[in-house]
PDB file of C-alpha atoms in Angstrom:
ATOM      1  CA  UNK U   1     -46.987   0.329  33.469  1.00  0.00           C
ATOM      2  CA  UNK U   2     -50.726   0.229  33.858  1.00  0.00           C
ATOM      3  CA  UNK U   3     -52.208  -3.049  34.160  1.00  0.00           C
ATOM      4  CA  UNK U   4     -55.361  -3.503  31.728  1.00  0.00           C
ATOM      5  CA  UNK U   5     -58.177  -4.583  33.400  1.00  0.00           C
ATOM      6  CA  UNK U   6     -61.648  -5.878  32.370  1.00  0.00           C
ATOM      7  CA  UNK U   7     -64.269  -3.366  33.216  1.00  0.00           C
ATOM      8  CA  UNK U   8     -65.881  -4.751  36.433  1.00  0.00           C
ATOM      9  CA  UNK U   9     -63.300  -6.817  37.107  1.00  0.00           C
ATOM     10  CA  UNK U  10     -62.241  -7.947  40.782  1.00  0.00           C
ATOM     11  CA  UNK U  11     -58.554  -6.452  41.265  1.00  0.00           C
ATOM     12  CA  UNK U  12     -57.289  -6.026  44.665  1.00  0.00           C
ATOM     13  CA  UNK U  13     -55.498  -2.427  44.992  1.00  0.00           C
ATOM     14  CA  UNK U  14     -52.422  -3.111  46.282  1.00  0.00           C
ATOM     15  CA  UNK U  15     -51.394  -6.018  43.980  1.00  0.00           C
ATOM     16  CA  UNK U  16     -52.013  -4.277  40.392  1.00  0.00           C
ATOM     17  CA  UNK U  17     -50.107  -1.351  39.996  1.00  0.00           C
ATOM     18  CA  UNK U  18     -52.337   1.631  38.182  1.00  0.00           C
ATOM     19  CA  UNK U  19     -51.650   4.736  36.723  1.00  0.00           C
ATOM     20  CA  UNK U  20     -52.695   7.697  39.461  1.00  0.00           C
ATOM     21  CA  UNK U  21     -56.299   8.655  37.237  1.00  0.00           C
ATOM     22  CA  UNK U  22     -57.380   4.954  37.480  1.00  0.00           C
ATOM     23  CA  UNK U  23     -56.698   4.632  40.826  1.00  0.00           C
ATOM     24  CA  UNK U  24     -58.762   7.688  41.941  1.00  0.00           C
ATOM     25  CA  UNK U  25     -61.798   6.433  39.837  1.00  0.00           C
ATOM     26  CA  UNK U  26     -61.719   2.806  41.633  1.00  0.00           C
ATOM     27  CA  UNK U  27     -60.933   4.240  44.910  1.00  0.00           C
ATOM     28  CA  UNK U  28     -63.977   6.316  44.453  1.00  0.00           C
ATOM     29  CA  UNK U  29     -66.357   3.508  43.610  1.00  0.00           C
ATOM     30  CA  UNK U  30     -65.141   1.588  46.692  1.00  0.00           C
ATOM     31  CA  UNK U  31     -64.852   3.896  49.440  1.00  0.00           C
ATOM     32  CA  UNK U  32     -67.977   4.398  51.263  1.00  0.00           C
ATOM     33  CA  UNK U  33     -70.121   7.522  50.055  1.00  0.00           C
ATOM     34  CA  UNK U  34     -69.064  10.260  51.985  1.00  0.00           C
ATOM     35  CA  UNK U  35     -72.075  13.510  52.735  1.00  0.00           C
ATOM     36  CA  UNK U  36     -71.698  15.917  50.375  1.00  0.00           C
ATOM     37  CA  UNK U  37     -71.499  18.399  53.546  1.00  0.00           C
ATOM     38  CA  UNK U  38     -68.364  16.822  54.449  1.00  0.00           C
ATOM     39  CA  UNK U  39     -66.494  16.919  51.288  1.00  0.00           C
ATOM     40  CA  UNK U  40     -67.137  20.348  51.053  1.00  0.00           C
ATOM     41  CA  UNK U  41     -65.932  21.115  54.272  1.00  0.00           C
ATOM     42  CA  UNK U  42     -62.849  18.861  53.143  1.00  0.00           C
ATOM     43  CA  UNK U  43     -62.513  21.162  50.068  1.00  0.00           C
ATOM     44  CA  UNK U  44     -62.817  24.135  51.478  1.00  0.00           C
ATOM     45  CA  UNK U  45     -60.743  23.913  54.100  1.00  0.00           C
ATOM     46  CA  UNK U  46     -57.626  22.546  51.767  1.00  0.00           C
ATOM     47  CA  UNK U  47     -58.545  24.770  49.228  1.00  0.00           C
ATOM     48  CA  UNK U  48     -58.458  27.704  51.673  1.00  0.00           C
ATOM     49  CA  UNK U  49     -55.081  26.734  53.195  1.00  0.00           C
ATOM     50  CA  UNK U  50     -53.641  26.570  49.490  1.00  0.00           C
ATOM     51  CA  UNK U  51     -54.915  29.970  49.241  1.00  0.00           C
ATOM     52  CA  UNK U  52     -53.642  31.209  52.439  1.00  0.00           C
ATOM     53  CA  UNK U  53     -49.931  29.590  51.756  1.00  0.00           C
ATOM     54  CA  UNK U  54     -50.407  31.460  48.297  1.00  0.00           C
ATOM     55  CA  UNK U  55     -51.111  34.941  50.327  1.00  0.00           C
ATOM     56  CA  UNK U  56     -48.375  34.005  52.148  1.00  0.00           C
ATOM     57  CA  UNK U  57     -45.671  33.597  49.283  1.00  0.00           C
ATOM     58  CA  UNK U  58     -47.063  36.483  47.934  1.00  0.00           C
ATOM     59  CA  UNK U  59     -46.006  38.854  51.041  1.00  0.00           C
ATOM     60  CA  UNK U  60     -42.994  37.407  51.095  1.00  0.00           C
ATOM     61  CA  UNK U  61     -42.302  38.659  47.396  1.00  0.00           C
ATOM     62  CA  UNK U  62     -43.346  41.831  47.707  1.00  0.00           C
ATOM     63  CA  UNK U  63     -41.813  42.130  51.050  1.00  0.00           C
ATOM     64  CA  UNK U  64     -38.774  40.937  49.975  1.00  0.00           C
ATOM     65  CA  UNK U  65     -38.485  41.640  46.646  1.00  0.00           C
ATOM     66  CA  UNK U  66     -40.550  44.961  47.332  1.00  0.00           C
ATOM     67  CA  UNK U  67     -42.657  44.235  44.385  1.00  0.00           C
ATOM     68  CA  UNK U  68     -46.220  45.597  43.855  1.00  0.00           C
ATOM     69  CA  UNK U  69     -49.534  43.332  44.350  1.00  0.00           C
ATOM     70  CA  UNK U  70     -49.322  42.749  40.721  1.00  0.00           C
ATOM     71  CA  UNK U  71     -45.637  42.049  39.946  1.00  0.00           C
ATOM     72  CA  UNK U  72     -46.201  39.665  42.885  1.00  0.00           C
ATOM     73  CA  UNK U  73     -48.689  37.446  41.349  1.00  0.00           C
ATOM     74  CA  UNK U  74     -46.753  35.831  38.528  1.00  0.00           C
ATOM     75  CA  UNK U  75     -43.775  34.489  41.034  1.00  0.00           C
ATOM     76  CA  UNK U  76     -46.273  32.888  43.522  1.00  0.00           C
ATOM     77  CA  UNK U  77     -48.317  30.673  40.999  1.00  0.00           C
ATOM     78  CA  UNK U  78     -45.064  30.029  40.004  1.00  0.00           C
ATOM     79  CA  UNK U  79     -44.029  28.899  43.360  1.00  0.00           C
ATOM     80  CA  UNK U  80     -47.057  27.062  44.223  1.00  0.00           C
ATOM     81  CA  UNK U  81     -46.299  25.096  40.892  1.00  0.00           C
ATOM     82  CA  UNK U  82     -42.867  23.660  41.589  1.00  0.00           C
ATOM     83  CA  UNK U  83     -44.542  22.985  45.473  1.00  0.00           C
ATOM     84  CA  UNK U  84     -47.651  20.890  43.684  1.00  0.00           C
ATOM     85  CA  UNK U  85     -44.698  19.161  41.025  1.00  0.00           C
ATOM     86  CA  UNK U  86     -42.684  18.128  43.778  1.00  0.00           C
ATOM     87  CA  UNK U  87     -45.214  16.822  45.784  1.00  0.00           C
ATOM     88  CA  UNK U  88     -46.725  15.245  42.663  1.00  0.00           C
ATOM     89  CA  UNK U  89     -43.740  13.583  41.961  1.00  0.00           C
ATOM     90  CA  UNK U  90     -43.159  12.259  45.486  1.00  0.00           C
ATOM     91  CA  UNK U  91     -47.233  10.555  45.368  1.00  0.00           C
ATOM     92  CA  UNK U  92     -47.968  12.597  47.901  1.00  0.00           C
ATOM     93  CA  UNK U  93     -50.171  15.718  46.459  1.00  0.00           C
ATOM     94  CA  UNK U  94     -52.979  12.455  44.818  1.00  0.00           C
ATOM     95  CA  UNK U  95     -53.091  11.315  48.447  1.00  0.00           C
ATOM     96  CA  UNK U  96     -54.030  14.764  49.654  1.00  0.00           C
ATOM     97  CA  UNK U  97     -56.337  15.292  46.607  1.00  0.00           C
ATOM     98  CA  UNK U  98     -57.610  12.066  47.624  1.00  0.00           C
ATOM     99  CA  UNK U  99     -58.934  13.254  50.840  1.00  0.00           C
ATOM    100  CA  UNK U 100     -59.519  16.708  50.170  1.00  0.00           C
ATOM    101  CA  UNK U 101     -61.488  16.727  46.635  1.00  0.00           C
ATOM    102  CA  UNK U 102     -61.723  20.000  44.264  1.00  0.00           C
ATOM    103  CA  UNK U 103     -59.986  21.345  47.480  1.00  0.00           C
ATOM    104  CA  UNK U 104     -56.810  20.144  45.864  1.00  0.00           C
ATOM    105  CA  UNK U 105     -57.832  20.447  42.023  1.00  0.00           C
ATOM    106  CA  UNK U 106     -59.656  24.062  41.965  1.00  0.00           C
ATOM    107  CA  UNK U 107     -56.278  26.122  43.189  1.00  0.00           C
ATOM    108  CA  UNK U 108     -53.690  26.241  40.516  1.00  0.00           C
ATOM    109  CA  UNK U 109     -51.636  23.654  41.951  1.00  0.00           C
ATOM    110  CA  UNK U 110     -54.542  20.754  41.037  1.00  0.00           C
ATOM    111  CA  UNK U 111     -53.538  22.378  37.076  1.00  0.00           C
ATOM    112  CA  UNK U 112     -49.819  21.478  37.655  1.00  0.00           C
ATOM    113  CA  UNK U 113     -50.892  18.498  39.320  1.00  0.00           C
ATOM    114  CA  UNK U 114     -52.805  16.911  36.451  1.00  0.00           C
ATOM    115  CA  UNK U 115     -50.328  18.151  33.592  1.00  0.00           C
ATOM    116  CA  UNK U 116     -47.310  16.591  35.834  1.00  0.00           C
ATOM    117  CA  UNK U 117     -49.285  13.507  36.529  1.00  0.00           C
ATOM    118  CA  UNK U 118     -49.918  12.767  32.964  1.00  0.00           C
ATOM    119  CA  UNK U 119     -46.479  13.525  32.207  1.00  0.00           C
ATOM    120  CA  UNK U 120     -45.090  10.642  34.933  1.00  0.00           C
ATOM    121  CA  UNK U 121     -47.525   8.121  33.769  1.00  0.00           C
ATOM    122  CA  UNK U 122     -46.772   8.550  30.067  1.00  0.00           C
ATOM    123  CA  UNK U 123     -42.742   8.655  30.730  1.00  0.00           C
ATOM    124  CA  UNK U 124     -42.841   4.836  29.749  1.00  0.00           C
ATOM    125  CA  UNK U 125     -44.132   5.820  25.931  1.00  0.00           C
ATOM    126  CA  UNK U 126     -41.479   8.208  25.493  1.00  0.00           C
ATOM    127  CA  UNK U 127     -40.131  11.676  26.195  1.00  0.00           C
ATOM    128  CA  UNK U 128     -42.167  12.935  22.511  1.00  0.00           C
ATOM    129  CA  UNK U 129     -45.160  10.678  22.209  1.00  0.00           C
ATOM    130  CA  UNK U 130     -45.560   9.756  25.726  1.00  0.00           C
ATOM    131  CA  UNK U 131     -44.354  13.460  27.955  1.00  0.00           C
ATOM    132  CA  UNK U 132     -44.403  15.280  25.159  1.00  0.00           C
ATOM    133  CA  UNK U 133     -47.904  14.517  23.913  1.00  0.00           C
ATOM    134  CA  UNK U 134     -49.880  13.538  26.994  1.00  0.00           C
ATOM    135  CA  UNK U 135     -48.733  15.988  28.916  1.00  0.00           C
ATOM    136  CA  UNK U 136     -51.924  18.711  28.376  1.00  0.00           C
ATOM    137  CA  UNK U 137     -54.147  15.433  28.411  1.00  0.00           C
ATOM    138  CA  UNK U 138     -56.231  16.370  31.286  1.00  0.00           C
ATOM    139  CA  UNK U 139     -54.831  20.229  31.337  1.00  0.00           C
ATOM    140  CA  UNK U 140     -55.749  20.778  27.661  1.00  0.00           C
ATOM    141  CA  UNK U 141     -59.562  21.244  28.119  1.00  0.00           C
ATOM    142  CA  UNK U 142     -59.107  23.957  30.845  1.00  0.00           C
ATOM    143  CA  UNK U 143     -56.420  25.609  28.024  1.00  0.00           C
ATOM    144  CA  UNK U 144     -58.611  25.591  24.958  1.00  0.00           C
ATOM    145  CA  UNK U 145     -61.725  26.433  26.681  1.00  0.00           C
ATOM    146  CA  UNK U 146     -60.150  29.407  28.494  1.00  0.00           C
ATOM    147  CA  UNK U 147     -58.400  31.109  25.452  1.00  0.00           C
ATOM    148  CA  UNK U 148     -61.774  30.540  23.859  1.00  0.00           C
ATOM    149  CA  UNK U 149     -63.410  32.309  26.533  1.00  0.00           C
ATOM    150  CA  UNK U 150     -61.275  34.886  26.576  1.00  0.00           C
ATOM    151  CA  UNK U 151     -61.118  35.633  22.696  1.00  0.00           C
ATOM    152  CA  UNK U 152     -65.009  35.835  22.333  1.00  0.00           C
ATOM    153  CA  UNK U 153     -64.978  38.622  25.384  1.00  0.00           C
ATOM    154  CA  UNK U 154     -62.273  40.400  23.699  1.00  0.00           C
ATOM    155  CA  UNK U 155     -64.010  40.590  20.662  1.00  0.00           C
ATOM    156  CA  UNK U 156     -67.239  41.409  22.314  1.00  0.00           C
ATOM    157  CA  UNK U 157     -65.295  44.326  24.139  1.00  0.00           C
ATOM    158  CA  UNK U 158     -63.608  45.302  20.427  1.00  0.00           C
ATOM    159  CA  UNK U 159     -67.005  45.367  18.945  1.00  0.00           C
ATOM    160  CA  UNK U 160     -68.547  47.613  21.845  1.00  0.00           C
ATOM    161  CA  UNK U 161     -65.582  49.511  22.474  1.00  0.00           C
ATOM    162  CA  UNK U 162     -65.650  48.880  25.374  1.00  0.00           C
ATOM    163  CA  UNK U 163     -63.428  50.940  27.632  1.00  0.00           C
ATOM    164  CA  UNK U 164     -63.309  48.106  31.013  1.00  0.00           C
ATOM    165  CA  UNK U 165     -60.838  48.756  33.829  1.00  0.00           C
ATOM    166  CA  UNK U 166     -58.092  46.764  32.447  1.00  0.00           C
ATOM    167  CA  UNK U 167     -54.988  48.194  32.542  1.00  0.00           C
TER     168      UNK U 167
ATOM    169  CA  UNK J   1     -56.535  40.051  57.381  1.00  0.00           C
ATOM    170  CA  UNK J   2     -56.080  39.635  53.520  1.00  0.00           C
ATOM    171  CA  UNK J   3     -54.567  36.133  55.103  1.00  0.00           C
ATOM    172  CA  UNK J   4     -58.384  35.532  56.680  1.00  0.00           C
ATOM    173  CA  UNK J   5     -60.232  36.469  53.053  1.00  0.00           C
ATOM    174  CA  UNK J   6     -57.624  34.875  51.115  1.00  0.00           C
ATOM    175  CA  UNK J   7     -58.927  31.197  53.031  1.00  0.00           C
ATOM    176  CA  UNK J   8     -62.301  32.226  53.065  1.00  0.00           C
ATOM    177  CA  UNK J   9     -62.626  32.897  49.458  1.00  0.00           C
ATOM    178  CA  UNK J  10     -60.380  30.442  48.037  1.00  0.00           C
ATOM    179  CA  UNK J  11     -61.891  28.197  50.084  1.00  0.00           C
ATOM    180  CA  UNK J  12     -65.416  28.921  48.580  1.00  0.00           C
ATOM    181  CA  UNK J  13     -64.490  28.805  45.318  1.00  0.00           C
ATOM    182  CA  UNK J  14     -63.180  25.117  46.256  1.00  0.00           C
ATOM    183  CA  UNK J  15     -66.344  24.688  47.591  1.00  0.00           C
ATOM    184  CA  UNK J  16     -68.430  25.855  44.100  1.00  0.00           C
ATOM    185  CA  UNK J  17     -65.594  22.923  42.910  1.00  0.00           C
ATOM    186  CA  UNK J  18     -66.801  20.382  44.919  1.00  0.00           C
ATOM    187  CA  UNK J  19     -70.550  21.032  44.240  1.00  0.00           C
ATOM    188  CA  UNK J  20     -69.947  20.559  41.114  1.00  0.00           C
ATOM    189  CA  UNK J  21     -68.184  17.299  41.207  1.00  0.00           C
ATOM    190  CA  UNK J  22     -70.933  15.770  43.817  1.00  0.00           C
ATOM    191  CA  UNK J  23     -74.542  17.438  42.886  1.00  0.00           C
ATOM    192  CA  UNK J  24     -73.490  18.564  38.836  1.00  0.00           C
ATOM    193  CA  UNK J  25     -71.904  15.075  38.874  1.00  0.00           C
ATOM    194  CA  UNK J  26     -69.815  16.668  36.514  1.00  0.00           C
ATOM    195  CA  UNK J  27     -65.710  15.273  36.204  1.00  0.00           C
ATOM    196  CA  UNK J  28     -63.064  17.577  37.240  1.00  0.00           C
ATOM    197  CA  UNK J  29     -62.201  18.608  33.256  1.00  0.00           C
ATOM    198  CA  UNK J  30     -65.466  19.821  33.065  1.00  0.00           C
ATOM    199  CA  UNK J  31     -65.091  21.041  36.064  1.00  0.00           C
ATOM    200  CA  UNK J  32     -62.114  23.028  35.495  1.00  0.00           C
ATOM    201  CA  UNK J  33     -63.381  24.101  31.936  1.00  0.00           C
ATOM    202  CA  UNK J  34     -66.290  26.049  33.667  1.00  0.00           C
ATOM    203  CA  UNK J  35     -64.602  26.861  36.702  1.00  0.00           C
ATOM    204  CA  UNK J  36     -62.156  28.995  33.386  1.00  0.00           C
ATOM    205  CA  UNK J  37     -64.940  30.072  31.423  1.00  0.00           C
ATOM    206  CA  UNK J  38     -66.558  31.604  34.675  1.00  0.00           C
ATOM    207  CA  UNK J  39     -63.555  33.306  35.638  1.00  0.00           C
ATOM    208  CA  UNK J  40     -63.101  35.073  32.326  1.00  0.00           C
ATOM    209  CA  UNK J  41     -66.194  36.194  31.900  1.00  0.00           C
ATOM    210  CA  UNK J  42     -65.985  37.813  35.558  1.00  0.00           C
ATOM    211  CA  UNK J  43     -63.111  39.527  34.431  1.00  0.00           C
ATOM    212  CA  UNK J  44     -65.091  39.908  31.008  1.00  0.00           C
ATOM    213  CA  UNK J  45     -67.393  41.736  33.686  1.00  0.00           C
ATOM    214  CA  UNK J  46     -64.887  43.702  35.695  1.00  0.00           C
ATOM    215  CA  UNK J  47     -66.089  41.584  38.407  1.00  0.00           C
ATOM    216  CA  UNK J  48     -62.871  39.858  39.067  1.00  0.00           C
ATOM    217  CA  UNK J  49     -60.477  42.652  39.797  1.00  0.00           C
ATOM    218  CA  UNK J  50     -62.014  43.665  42.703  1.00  0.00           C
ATOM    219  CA  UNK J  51     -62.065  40.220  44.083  1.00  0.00           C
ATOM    220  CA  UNK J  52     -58.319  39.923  43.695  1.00  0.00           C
ATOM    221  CA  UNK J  53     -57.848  43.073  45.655  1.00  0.00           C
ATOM    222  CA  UNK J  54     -60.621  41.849  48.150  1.00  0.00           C
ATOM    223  CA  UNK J  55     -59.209  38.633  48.784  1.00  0.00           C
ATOM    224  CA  UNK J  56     -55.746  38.410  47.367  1.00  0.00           C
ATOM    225  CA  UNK J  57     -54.211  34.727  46.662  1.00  0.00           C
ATOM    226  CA  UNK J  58     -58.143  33.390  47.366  1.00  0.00           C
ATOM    227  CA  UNK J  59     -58.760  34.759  43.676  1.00  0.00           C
ATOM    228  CA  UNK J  60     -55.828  34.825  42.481  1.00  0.00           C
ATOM    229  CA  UNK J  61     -54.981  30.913  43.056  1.00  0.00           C
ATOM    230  CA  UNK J  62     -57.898  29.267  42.170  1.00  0.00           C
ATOM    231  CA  UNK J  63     -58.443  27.855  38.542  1.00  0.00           C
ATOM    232  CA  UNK J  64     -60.707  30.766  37.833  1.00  0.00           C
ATOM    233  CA  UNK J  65     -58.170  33.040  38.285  1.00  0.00           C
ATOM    234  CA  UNK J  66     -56.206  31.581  34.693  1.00  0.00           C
ATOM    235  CA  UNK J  67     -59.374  32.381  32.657  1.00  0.00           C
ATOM    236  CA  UNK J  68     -59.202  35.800  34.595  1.00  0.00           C
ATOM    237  CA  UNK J  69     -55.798  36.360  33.122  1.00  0.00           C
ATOM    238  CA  UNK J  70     -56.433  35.306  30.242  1.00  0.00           C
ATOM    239  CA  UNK J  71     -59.269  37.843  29.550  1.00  0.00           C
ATOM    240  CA  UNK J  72     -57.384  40.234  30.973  1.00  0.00           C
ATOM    241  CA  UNK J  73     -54.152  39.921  28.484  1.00  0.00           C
ATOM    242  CA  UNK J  74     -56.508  40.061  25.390  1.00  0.00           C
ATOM    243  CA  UNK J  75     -58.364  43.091  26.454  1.00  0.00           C
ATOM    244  CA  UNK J  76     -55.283  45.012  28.073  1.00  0.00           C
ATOM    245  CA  UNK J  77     -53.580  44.342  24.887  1.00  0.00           C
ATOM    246  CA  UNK J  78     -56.360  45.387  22.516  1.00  0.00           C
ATOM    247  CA  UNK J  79     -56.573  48.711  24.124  1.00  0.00           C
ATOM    248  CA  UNK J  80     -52.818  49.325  23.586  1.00  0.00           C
ATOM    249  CA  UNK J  81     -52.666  47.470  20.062  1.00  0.00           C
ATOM    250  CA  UNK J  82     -56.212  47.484  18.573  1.00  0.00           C
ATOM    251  CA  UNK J  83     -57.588  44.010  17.007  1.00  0.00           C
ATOM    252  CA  UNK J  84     -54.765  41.721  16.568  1.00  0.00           C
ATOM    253  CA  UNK J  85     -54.317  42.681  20.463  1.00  0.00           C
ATOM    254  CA  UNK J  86     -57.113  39.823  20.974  1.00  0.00           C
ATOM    255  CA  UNK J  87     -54.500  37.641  19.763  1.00  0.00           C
ATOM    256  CA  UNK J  88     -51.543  38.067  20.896  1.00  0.00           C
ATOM    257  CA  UNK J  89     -52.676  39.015  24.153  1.00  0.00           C
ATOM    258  CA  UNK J  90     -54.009  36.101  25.520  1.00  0.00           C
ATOM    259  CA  UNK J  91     -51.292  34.174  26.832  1.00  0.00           C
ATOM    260  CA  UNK J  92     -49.735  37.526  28.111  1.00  0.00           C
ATOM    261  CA  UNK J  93     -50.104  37.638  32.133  1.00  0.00           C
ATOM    262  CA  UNK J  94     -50.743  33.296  32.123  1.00  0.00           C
ATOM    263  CA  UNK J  95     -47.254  33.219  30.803  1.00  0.00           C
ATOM    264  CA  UNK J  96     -45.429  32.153  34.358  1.00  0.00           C
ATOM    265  CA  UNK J  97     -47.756  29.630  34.687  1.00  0.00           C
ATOM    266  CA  UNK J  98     -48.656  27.977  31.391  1.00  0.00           C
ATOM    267  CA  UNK J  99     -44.473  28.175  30.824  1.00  0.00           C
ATOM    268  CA  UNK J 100     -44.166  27.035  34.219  1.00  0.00           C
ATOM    269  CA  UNK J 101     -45.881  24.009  34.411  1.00  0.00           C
ATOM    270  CA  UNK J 102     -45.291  22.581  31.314  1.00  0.00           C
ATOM    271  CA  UNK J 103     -40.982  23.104  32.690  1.00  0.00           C
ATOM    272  CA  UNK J 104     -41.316  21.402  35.800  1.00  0.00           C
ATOM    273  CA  UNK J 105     -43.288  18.745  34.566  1.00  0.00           C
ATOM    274  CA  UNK J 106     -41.219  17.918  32.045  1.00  0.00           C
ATOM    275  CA  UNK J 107     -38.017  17.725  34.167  1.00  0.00           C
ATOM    276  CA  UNK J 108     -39.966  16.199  37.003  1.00  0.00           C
ATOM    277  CA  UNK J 109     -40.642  13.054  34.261  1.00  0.00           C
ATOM    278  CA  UNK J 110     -36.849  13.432  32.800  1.00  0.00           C
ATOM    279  CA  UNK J 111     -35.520  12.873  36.693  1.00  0.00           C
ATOM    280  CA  UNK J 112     -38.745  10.921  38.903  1.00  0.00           C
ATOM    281  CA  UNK J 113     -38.886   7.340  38.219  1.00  0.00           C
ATOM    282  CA  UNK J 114     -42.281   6.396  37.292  1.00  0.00           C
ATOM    283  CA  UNK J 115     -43.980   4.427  40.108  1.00  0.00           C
ATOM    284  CA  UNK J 116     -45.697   1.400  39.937  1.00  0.00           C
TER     285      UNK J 116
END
């Protein structure tokens, strides 16, 4: 259970237990303000090793599997999303997005990350008010916004007729 | 070599990420919400196909990727279905993992005790 505190308030971080978003956001105000150089080094060099573990579930499918490029893709984010739940759910994938930034949160294991997340923390409310409804609480935006997205260019590509190489 | 582009490019679009988070001063929903938007309307451009064959997993793991497949459901299905394709397309290729995530997670809070 998070423990409400008074904005401002002096709360020492090991003593009050928080809920994983909380923490970040304190953590962040305390730690000393790192160059924006280095946390992009930080992020790209995570982000490029989740990348390069994705390429590398990906040969394995297609090697093994002897699937195309294509039929490839689904089973790897797939993959990568059990790897970022587990690790979610073990506390250690927020210590690694701790350190590494939107290295951690851009690839498509930050998305399982913040939907499992919210569903831990909100176990306590319930599995249908609590799991059930907080799980798309951070998730959500990047849902609505990208099936908005992609409705207006599909209509703009119904309108023109538009003939793109989508296949 | 797709291994070397794959961490080059994913890594760079974690980069764009972090940009925004420390000059945009933006949080990482709105964030992510661009980070979508931009990626569909690459695809929206036919920009993001080649990427994907350029750099493998680097485009196809990052968040930009989803809006990417996203776009590319609707239109792929409007060409084969006409209008209502828009519709029913979307969630077409983001199936494995919208359906995915929202599994795991679930079981994940049915069996991990909640810390703290």
């Amino acid at each position: 259970m998070a423990t409400k505190t008074r904005p401002g308030a002096r709360i020492k971080l090991n003593s009050v237990s928080l809920d994983a978003e909380d923490y970040k956001r304190i953590a962040k105000k305390h730690e000393p303000s790192r160059s924006v150089f280095s946390n992009c080094a930080r992020a790209f060099l995570v982000g490029g090793v989740i990348c390069t573990i994705g390429q590398a579930i990906q040969e394995f499918f297609k090697a093994v599997f002897d699937m195309s490029e294509r039929e490839a893709a689904n089973p790897t984010v797939a993959v990568l999303i059990i790897i970022s739940i587990i690790l979610t759910s073990m506390g250690v994938y927020d210590k690694i997005a701790q350190w590494a930034g939107a290295g951690s949160a851009v690839p498509v294991t930050g998305f399982a990350n913040s939907m499992c997340s919210s569903a831990l923390e909100s176990r306590s409310e319930g599995l249908v008010l609590g799991v059930g409804a907080n799980m798309f609480k951070l998730a959500g935006s990047v849902i609505v916004f990208g099936v908005v997205a992609a409705f207006v260019i599909g209509i703009i590509y119904a309108i023109f007729g538009i003939q793109g190489g989508h296949s | 070599m797709i291994f070397l582009w794959a961490f080059l490019i994913g890594g760079a679009f974690c980069v764009v990420g972090q940009l925004m988070f420390d000059v945009g001063k933006l949080t990482p929903a709105h964030t992510m919400s661009t980070l979508v938007v931009v990626g569909a309307v690459l695809d929206g451009l036919g920009w993001y196909e080649p990427l994907v064959k350029f750099a493998g997993a680097g485009a196809s793991v990052p968040i930009t990727s989803f809006g990417n497949s996203l776009v590319h459901g609707a239109v792929t299905e409007l060409h084969r279905d006409g209008w209502i394709g828009v519709i029913t397309g979307i969630f077409d290729v983001t199936s494995a993992g919208i359906s995915s995530a929202i599994i795991f997670s679930f079981l994940a809070a049915l069996v991990v005790r909640p810390k703290g």
